[in-house]
Coordinates of N, CA and C and ligand atoms in Angstrom, one line a residue:
M17 N 0.9 -1.2 0.0 CA -0.2 0.2 0.0 C 0.8 1.3 -0.1
D18 N 0.4 2.2 -1.0 CA 1.2 3.5 -1.2 C 1.1 4.1 0.5
P19 N 2.0 4.9 0.9 CA 2.3 5.4 2.1 C 0.7 6.8 2.4
L20 N 0.7 7.4 1.0 CA -0.2 8.5 1.1 C -1.6 7.7 0.5
D21 N -1.7 6.7 0.5 CA -3.1 6.0 0.2 C -4.2 6.6 1.2
R22 N -3.7 6.5 2.4 CA -4.6 6.6 3.5 C -5.0 8.2 3.7
L23 N -3.9 8.9 3.2 CA -4.2 10.5 3.4 C -5.2 10.5 2.1
L24 N -5.1 10.3 0.9 CA -5.8 10.5 0.0 C -7.4 10.2 0.4
A25 N -7.1 8.9 0.7 CA -8.9 8.3 0.8 C -9.5 9.3 1.9
N26 N -8.5 9.7 3.0 CA -9.3 10.5 3.9 C -9.8 11.7 3.7
N27 N -9.0 12.2 2.5 CA -9.5 13.8 2.1 C -10.5 13.4 0.9
R28 N -10.9 12.5 0.3 CA -12.0 12.4 -0.4 C -13.2 12.3 0.4
E29 N -13.2 11.6 1.6 CA -14.0 11.5 2.6 C -14.2 12.8 2.9
W30 N -13.3 13.6 3.7 CA -13.5 14.8 4.0 C -14.2 16.1 3.2
A31 N -13.8 15.8 2.0 CA -14.1 16.5 0.9 C -15.8 16.5 0.6
A32 N -16.3 15.4 0.5 CA -17.8 14.8 0.6 C -18.3 15.2 1.7
R33 N -17.7 14.8 3.0 CA -18.4 15.4 4.2 C -18.5 16.9 4.0
M34 N -17.6 17.7 3.9 CA -18.0 18.9 4.0 C -19.0 19.6 2.8
K35 N -19.0 18.9 1.6 CA -19.8 19.3 0.5 C -21.5 19.1 0.9
K36 N -21.3 18.0 1.8 CA -22.6 17.5 2.4 C -23.2 18.2 3.5
E37 N -22.5 18.6 4.2 CA -22.7 19.5 5.5 C -22.8 21.1 5.3
H38 N -21.9 21.3 4.4 CA -22.0 22.7 4.0 C -22.2 23.2 2.5
P39 N -23.3 22.8 2.3 CA -23.6 23.2 0.6 C -22.8 24.5 0.2
G40 N -22.3 24.1 -1.2 CA -21.7 25.5 -1.6 C -20.3 26.1 -1.1
F41 N -20.1 25.2 0.1 CA -18.8 25.7 0.8 C -17.5 26.0 0.1
F42 N -17.1 24.6 -1.3 CA -15.8 25.0 -2.0 C -16.4 25.9 -3.2
D43 N -17.2 26.2 -3.6 CA -17.7 27.2 -4.4 C -17.4 28.7 -4.2
A44 N -17.8 29.1 -2.7 CA -17.6 30.2 -2.0 C -16.2 30.4 -1.7
L45 N -15.3 29.4 -1.6 CA -14.0 29.7 -1.4 C -13.2 29.4 -2.7
K46 N -13.6 29.3 -3.8 CA -12.6 29.3 -4.8 C -12.0 30.3 -5.4
D47 N -12.7 31.5 -5.1 CA -12.4 32.8 -6.1 C -11.6 33.7 -4.7
Q48 N -11.9 33.7 -3.6 CA -11.4 34.4 -2.5 C -11.4 33.8 -1.1
Q49 N -10.5 34.3 -0.3 CA -10.5 34.0 1.0 C -10.2 35.6 2.0
S50 N -11.5 35.4 2.9 CA -11.4 36.6 3.9 C -11.2 36.2 5.2
P51 N -10.1 35.8 5.8 CA -10.0 35.3 6.9 C -9.7 36.8 7.9
E52 N -10.5 36.4 9.3 CA -10.1 37.7 10.1 C -8.8 37.7 11.0
Y53 N -8.3 36.2 10.6 CA -7.3 36.0 11.6 C -5.9 35.5 10.8
L54 N -4.8 35.9 11.3 CA -3.6 35.6 11.2 C -2.9 34.9 12.2
W55 N -2.6 33.2 12.0 CA -2.1 32.6 13.1 C -0.5 32.2 13.0
I56 N 0.2 32.6 13.8 CA 1.6 32.4 13.9 C 1.9 31.2 15.0
G57 N 2.1 30.2 14.5 CA 2.3 29.0 15.6 C 3.4 28.4 15.5
C58 N 3.4 27.5 16.1 CA 4.7 26.4 16.2 C 4.4 25.1 15.1
S59 N 5.8 24.8 14.3 CA 5.2 23.5 13.5 C 4.9 22.2 13.7
D60 N 4.9 22.4 15.2 CA 4.8 20.9 15.9 C 3.6 20.4 15.6
S61 N 3.4 19.0 15.1 CA 2.3 18.2 14.6 C 1.1 18.2 15.6
R62 N 1.4 18.1 16.8 CA 0.7 18.4 17.8 C -0.4 19.7 18.1
V63 N -0.2 20.7 17.6 CA -0.5 21.9 17.4 C -1.3 22.4 16.0
P64 N -2.4 21.5 15.6 CA -2.9 21.9 14.3 C -3.6 23.4 14.5
A65 N -3.4 24.0 13.8 CA -3.8 25.7 14.2 C -5.7 25.6 13.7
N66 N -6.3 25.5 12.7 CA -7.5 25.4 12.6 C -8.6 24.7 13.5
E67 N -7.7 23.2 13.5 CA -8.4 22.3 14.4 C -8.9 22.7 15.6
I68 N -7.5 23.2 16.4 CA -7.8 23.6 17.9 C -8.9 24.6 18.3
V69 N -9.1 25.5 17.4 CA -9.9 26.8 17.3 C -11.0 26.6 16.9
G70 N -11.2 25.5 16.0 CA -12.5 25.0 15.3 C -13.0 25.8 14.6
L71 N -11.9 26.5 13.6 CA -12.4 27.4 12.4 C -12.1 26.4 11.2
L72 N -13.1 26.9 10.2 CA -12.8 26.1 8.8 C -12.0 26.7 7.8
P73 N -11.7 26.1 6.9 CA -10.8 26.4 5.7 C -11.5 27.7 5.2
G74 N -10.5 29.0 5.3 CA -11.1 30.2 4.7 C -11.2 31.3 6.0
E75 N -11.1 30.7 7.2 CA -11.1 31.5 8.2 C -10.0 32.0 9.1
L76 N -8.8 31.2 8.6 CA -7.5 31.7 9.5 C -6.3 31.5 8.5
F77 N -5.5 32.5 8.4 CA -4.3 32.6 7.6 C -3.2 32.0 8.5
V78 N -2.4 31.1 7.9 CA -1.6 30.3 9.0 C -0.1 30.3 8.5
H79 N 0.6 30.5 9.6 CA 2.4 30.4 9.3 C 2.8 29.6 10.6
R80 N 3.5 28.8 10.1 CA 3.9 27.9 11.2 C 5.5 27.9 11.2
T81 N 6.2 28.2 12.2 CA 7.8 27.8 12.4 C 8.0 27.0 13.6
V82 N 9.2 26.8 13.4 CA 9.9 26.0 14.6 C 10.0 27.1 16.0
A83 N 9.1 26.8 17.0 CA 9.2 27.7 18.2 C 8.6 28.7 18.0
N84 N 7.8 29.1 16.7 CA 6.7 30.0 16.7 C 7.5 31.1 16.7
L85 N 8.7 31.3 16.2 CA 9.6 32.3 16.2 C 9.0 33.2 15.1
V86 N 9.3 34.7 15.4 CA 8.7 35.6 14.3 C 10.3 36.4 14.3
V87 N 11.1 36.4 13.3 CA 12.4 37.0 13.2 C 12.2 37.9 12.0
P88 N 12.5 39.2 12.3 CA 12.4 40.2 11.4 C 13.2 40.1 10.1
S89 N 14.1 39.4 10.0 CA 15.0 39.3 8.8 C 14.5 37.8 7.9
D90 N 13.4 37.2 8.7 CA 12.8 36.0 7.9 C 11.9 36.4 6.9
L91 N 12.1 36.6 5.7 CA 11.6 37.2 4.8 C 10.4 36.5 4.4
N92 N 10.4 35.4 4.6 CA 9.0 34.4 4.3 C 8.0 35.0 5.4
C93 N 8.3 35.0 6.8 CA 7.2 35.2 7.9 C 6.9 36.6 7.6
V94 N 7.9 37.8 7.4 CA 7.4 39.1 7.2 C 6.4 39.3 5.9
S95 N 6.8 38.4 5.0 CA 5.8 38.5 3.7 C 4.4 37.8 4.0
V96 N 4.2 36.9 4.9 CA 2.9 36.5 5.4 C 2.2 37.5 6.1
I97 N 2.9 38.0 7.1 CA 2.5 39.1 8.0 C 2.0 40.3 6.8
Q98 N 3.0 40.8 5.9 CA 2.4 41.8 4.8 C 1.0 41.5 4.3
F99 N 1.2 40.3 3.8 CA 0.1 39.8 2.7 C -1.0 39.8 3.4
A100 N -1.0 39.1 5.0 CA -2.3 39.1 5.7 C -2.9 40.7 6.0
V101 N -2.1 41.5 6.3 CA -2.3 42.8 6.7 C -2.7 43.7 6.0
D102 N -2.1 43.7 4.6 CA -2.3 44.7 3.6 C -3.3 44.2 2.7
V103 N -3.2 43.1 2.3 CA -4.4 42.5 1.2 C -5.4 41.7 1.7
L104 N -5.3 40.8 2.9 CA -6.5 40.0 3.4 C -7.2 41.2 4.5
R105 N -6.5 41.9 4.9 CA -6.8 42.9 6.0 C -7.4 42.0 7.0
V106 N -6.6 41.3 7.6 CA -7.0 40.5 8.9 C -7.1 41.7 10.1
K107 N -7.8 41.4 11.1 CA -8.2 42.4 12.2 C -7.0 41.8 13.4
H108 N -6.9 40.6 13.4 CA -5.9 40.1 14.4 C -5.0 38.9 14.0
I109 N -3.9 39.5 14.7 CA -2.6 38.3 14.6 C -2.9 37.8 15.9
I110 N -2.4 36.3 15.9 CA -2.3 35.5 17.1 C -0.8 34.7 16.9
V111 N -0.2 35.1 18.3 CA 0.9 34.2 18.2 C 0.8 33.1 19.2
C112 N 0.6 32.0 18.5 CA 0.2 30.8 19.7 C 1.5 30.1 19.9
G113 N 2.0 29.9 21.0 CA 2.9 28.9 21.7 C 2.5 27.7 22.1
H114 N 3.1 27.0 22.7 CA 2.9 25.6 23.3 C 3.8 25.2 24.5
Y115 N 3.4 24.8 25.5 CA 3.8 24.0 26.3 C 4.6 22.8 25.8
G116 N 5.7 22.3 26.1 CA 6.2 21.1 25.8 C 6.9 21.2 24.4
C117 N 7.3 22.8 23.8 CA 7.8 22.9 22.7 C 9.4 22.6 22.6
S118 N 9.5 21.4 21.7 CA 11.0 20.8 21.8 C 11.9 22.1 21.4
G119 N 11.3 23.1 20.4 CA 12.8 23.9 20.0 C 12.9 24.8 21.4
V120 N 12.2 25.2 22.4 CA 12.0 25.9 23.4 C 13.2 25.0 24.5
R121 N 12.6 23.8 24.5 CA 13.6 22.9 25.3 C 14.9 22.6 25.1
A122 N 15.1 22.6 23.5 CA 16.5 22.6 23.2 C 17.3 23.9 23.5
A123 N 16.7 24.9 23.4 CA 17.3 26.1 23.7 C 17.5 26.2 25.2
L124 N 16.7 26.0 26.0 CA 16.9 26.1 27.5 C 18.1 25.1 27.9
R125 N 18.4 23.9 27.2 CA 19.4 23.0 27.6 C 20.3 23.1 26.8
E126 N 20.3 24.0 25.8 CA 21.5 24.0 25.2 C 22.1 22.5 24.4
D127 N 20.8 22.2 24.1 CA 21.0 20.9 23.4 C 21.8 21.2 21.8
E128 N 22.3 20.1 21.1 CA 23.0 20.2 20.0 C 21.7 19.6 19.1
I129 N 21.5 20.4 18.1 CA 20.4 19.8 17.3 C 21.2 19.8 15.9
G130 N 21.6 20.7 15.4 CA 22.1 21.1 14.1 C 22.0 22.2 13.3
V131 N 21.4 22.5 12.1 CA 21.3 23.7 11.9 C 20.1 24.6 12.3
A132 N 19.2 23.8 13.1 CA 18.2 24.6 13.7 C 18.9 25.3 15.0
D133 N 20.1 24.8 15.4 CA 20.5 25.7 16.5 C 20.6 27.2 16.1
N134 N 20.9 27.7 15.0 CA 21.0 28.9 14.5 C 19.5 29.6 14.8
W135 N 18.6 28.6 14.2 CA 17.3 29.2 14.7 C 17.0 29.7 15.9
L136 N 17.2 28.4 16.7 CA 17.0 28.8 18.1 C 17.7 29.4 19.0
M137 N 18.7 30.1 18.3 CA 19.6 30.9 18.8 C 18.9 32.3 19.7
H138 N 17.6 32.6 19.0 CA 16.7 33.5 19.1 C 15.9 33.2 20.3
V139 N 15.6 31.8 20.7 CA 15.4 31.5 21.9 C 16.1 31.5 23.2
R140 N 17.3 31.1 22.9 CA 18.8 31.5 23.6 C 18.7 32.7 24.4
H141 N 18.6 33.4 23.2 CA 18.8 35.1 23.6 C 17.7 35.3 24.4
T142 N 16.3 35.0 24.5 CA 15.2 35.2 25.2 C 15.5 34.9 26.4
R143 N 16.1 33.4 26.8 CA 16.5 33.0 27.8 C 17.3 33.7 28.9
D144 N 18.5 34.2 28.2 CA 19.3 35.0 28.5 C 18.6 36.2 29.4
R145 N 17.8 36.8 28.2 CA 17.3 38.3 29.0 C 16.5 38.1 30.2
H146 N 16.1 36.6 30.4 CA 15.1 36.4 31.5 C 15.5 35.5 32.4
E147 N 16.8 35.6 32.6 CA 17.6 34.6 33.5 C 17.2 34.5 34.9
A148 N 17.4 35.6 35.2 CA 17.0 35.9 36.9 C 15.6 35.4 37.0
E149 N 14.5 35.9 36.3 CA 13.1 35.3 36.8 C 13.4 33.6 36.4
L150 N 13.9 33.2 35.4 CA 13.7 31.8 35.2 C 14.6 30.9 36.3
D151 N 15.7 31.6 36.8 CA 16.2 30.8 37.7 C 15.7 30.7 38.9
G152 N 15.0 31.8 39.0 CA 14.3 31.7 40.4 C 13.0 30.9 40.4
L153 N 12.9 30.2 39.3 CA 11.6 29.3 39.4 C 11.8 27.9 39.7
G154 N 13.1 27.7 40.1 CA 13.7 26.2 40.3 C 13.4 25.0 39.4
P155 N 12.6 24.4 39.7 CA 12.3 23.1 39.0 C 12.3 23.2 37.5
D156 N 13.1 22.2 36.7 CA 13.2 22.3 35.5 C 12.1 22.7 34.5
D157 N 11.2 22.0 35.1 CA 9.5 21.9 34.3 C 8.9 23.5 34.2
A158 N 9.1 23.9 35.5 CA 8.3 25.2 35.8 C 9.3 26.3 34.7
R159 N 10.6 26.3 34.8 CA 11.5 26.9 33.9 C 11.0 26.8 32.6
F160 N 11.1 25.6 32.1 CA 10.5 25.2 30.7 C 9.0 26.1 30.2
R161 N 8.3 25.5 31.0 CA 6.8 26.3 31.0 C 7.0 27.9 30.7
R162 N 7.5 28.2 31.6 CA 8.0 30.0 31.6 C 8.4 30.4 30.6
L163 N 9.4 29.5 30.1 CA 10.0 30.1 28.9 C 9.6 30.0 27.6
C164 N 8.4 28.9 27.7 CA 7.4 29.0 26.6 C 6.6 30.3 26.7
E165 N 6.0 30.3 27.8 CA 5.5 31.8 27.8 C 6.0 33.2 27.3
I166 N 7.3 33.1 28.1 CA 7.8 34.4 27.7 C 8.2 34.6 26.1
N167 N 8.4 33.3 25.3 CA 9.0 33.4 24.0 C 7.7 33.6 23.1
V168 N 6.3 33.7 23.7 CA 5.1 34.0 23.0 C 5.2 35.8 22.9
V169 N 5.3 36.1 24.4 CA 5.5 37.8 24.8 C 6.5 38.2 23.6
E170 N 7.6 37.5 23.5 CA 8.6 38.1 22.7 C 8.4 38.3 21.2
Q171 N 7.6 37.1 21.0 CA 7.1 37.3 19.4 C 6.1 38.3 19.4
V172 N 5.3 38.5 20.4 CA 4.0 39.1 19.8 C 4.9 40.9 19.9
Q173 N 5.9 40.8 20.7 CA 6.7 42.3 20.2 C 7.1 42.3 19.0
N174 N 7.8 41.0 18.7 CA 8.4 41.2 17.1 C 7.5 41.4 16.2
V175 N 6.5 40.7 16.0 CA 5.3 41.0 15.0 C 5.1 42.6 15.1
A176 N 4.9 43.1 16.4 CA 4.5 44.4 16.2 C 5.7 45.3 15.7
H177 N 6.7 45.0 15.7 CA 7.7 45.8 15.4 C 7.8 45.7 13.8
T178 N 7.4 44.7 13.2 CA 7.5 44.6 11.7 C 7.1 45.7 10.7
T179 N 7.3 45.9 9.9 CA 7.1 46.9 8.8 C 5.7 47.0 8.7
P180 N 5.1 45.9 8.2 CA 3.8 46.0 7.9 C 2.8 46.3 9.0
V181 N 3.2 45.8 10.0 CA 2.1 46.3 11.4 C 2.4 47.5 12.0
Q182 N 3.6 48.0 12.1 CA 3.9 49.6 12.0 C 3.1 50.5 10.9
H183 N 3.2 50.3 9.9 CA 2.5 50.7 9.0 C 1.1 50.8 9.1
A184 N 0.6 49.7 9.4 CA -1.1 49.6 9.5 C -1.5 50.6 10.7
W185 N -0.5 50.5 11.7 CA -1.0 51.0 12.9 C -0.8 52.7 12.9
R186 N 0.2 53.1 11.5 CA 0.4 54.4 11.4 C -0.6 55.1 10.7
V187 N -1.4 54.3 9.6 CA -2.4 54.8 9.1 C -3.8 54.5 9.7
G188 N -3.7 54.0 10.8 CA -5.0 54.1 11.4 C -5.8 52.8 11.2
Q189 N -5.0 51.7 10.6 CA -5.7 50.6 10.2 C -5.9 49.6 11.7
E190 N -7.3 49.0 11.9 CA -7.5 48.4 13.2 C -6.9 46.9 13.2
L191 N -5.8 46.8 13.9 CA -5.1 45.3 13.8 C -4.7 45.2 15.5
T192 N -5.0 44.2 15.8 CA -4.7 43.9 17.4 C -3.6 42.3 17.4
I193 N -2.7 42.5 18.0 CA -2.0 41.2 18.2 C -2.3 40.7 19.5
H194 N -2.2 39.3 19.6 CA -2.6 38.5 20.9 C -1.6 37.4 21.3
G195 N -1.3 37.3 22.2 CA -0.4 35.9 22.6 C -1.2 34.8 23.3
L196 N -1.2 33.5 22.6 CA -1.7 32.6 23.6 C -1.1 31.3 23.4
I197 N -1.1 30.4 24.8 CA -0.1 29.5 24.6 C -1.0 28.2 24.8
Y198 N -0.6 27.2 24.3 CA -1.6 25.8 24.1 C -0.9 24.8 24.9
G199 N -1.6 23.9 25.5 CA -1.5 22.8 26.3 C -1.7 21.5 25.5
V200 N -0.4 20.9 24.8 CA -0.4 19.7 24.4 C -1.0 18.7 25.2
E201 N -0.9 18.6 26.5 CA -1.4 17.8 27.4 C -2.8 17.7 27.6
D202 N -3.5 19.0 27.4 CA -4.9 19.0 27.8 C -5.8 19.3 26.5
G203 N -5.0 19.9 25.4 CA -5.9 20.5 24.3 C -6.5 22.0 24.6
L204 N -5.9 22.5 25.8 CA -6.6 23.8 26.1 C -5.7 24.9 25.6
L205 N -6.1 26.1 25.2 CA -5.5 27.3 25.0 C -5.8 28.1 25.9
K206 N -4.6 29.0 26.4 CA -4.6 29.8 27.4 C -4.2 30.9 27.1
D207 N -5.2 32.4 27.4 CA -4.8 33.5 26.9 C -3.8 34.0 27.9
L208 N -2.7 34.9 27.4 CA -1.8 35.0 28.2 C -2.0 36.4 28.4
G209 N -3.1 37.2 28.2 CA -3.2 38.6 28.5 C -2.5 39.5 28.1
I210 N -1.9 39.3 26.7 CA -1.2 40.5 26.3 C -1.9 41.0 25.0
R211 N -2.1 42.0 24.7 CA -2.7 42.6 23.7 C -2.2 44.0 23.4
A212 N -1.5 44.0 21.9 CA -1.1 45.2 21.2 C -2.2 45.9 20.3
A213 N -2.6 46.7 20.2 CA -3.5 47.3 19.4 C -2.8 48.8 18.7
S214 N -1.8 49.1 19.2 CA -1.0 50.6 18.9 C 0.3 50.2 19.4
R215 N 1.4 51.2 18.9 CA 2.6 51.2 19.3 C 3.0 51.6 20.6
T216 N 1.9 52.4 21.3 CA 2.1 52.7 23.0 C 1.9 51.4 23.6
E217 N 0.9 50.6 23.4 CA 0.8 49.1 24.0 C 1.9 48.4 24.0
V218 N 2.6 48.4 22.6 CA 3.8 47.5 22.6 C 4.8 48.1 23.5
T219 N 5.1 49.3 23.5 CA 6.2 49.8 24.6 C 5.7 49.3 25.9
E220 N 4.4 49.3 26.4 CA 4.0 48.9 27.6 C 4.0 47.4 27.9
I221 N 4.0 46.8 27.0 CA 4.2 45.2 27.1 C 5.8 44.9 27.3
R222 N 6.6 46.0 26.7 CA 8.2 45.6 26.7 C 8.3 46.3 28.4
R223 N 7.7 47.2 28.5 CA 8.2 47.7 30.0 C 7.5 46.9 31.2
R224 N 6.4 46.1 30.7 CA 6.3 45.2 31.9 C 7.0 43.9 32.0
G225 N 7.3 43.8 30.9 CA 8.5 42.4 30.5 C 7.6 40.9 30.8
K226 N 6.4 41.0 31.3 CA 5.8 40.1 31.3 C 4.3 40.1 31.4
P227 N 4.0 38.6 30.6 CA 2.1 38.8 30.6 C 1.6 39.0 31.9
E228 N 0.5 39.4 32.0 CA -0.6 39.5 33.2 C -0.7 37.9 33.5
P229 N -1.2 37.5 34.6 CA -1.4 35.9 34.8 C -2.7 35.6 33.7
G230 N -2.4 34.5 33.0 CA -3.4 34.1 31.9 C -4.6 33.5 32.5
Ligands
CO1315 CO1 7.0 23.8 19.4

């Protein structure tokens, strides 16, 4: 049996079910998409974006990277943000991290992975900047969970500083950035309580340095 047979069979069943449950669904989507949200999450297979927030195709514009990092020199990520903000006119950008993130764990422990270490250097820098708080947490698991959360806060700030977002706010476009974290162990999302809807709010998040308790 071809390794893709199961996937293709699943796909045929899914498409048939969608047509039955939502008549006209694919016809409506074929010419345009108008999602309200851009989701930036981790590539981890346990965190499937649409599924965990119960949204259908067409409702969520998605970008996923290792450890849900938003790096200003990453042309791919910044292009996704620009397209979502300028063309699709999304109203919300959600940065979603998750507990148990292998990328965050590798950065915390300084594991040697390979090429990805260069990418995860951004998480190591975040860990170093928050060393005092993390060291005060004692057990490894608490530090690990906290770094997963802090990493989301940092990425919210990075999104906020990208040129498309700064431009949108400058011209008065309505756009809010949110930080969420997902528990792979219980399937639940937690709102980290950070919101940035203007340049002033980004400064405030940086000043506080940590999210409100979620
Ligand atoms: Co991850």
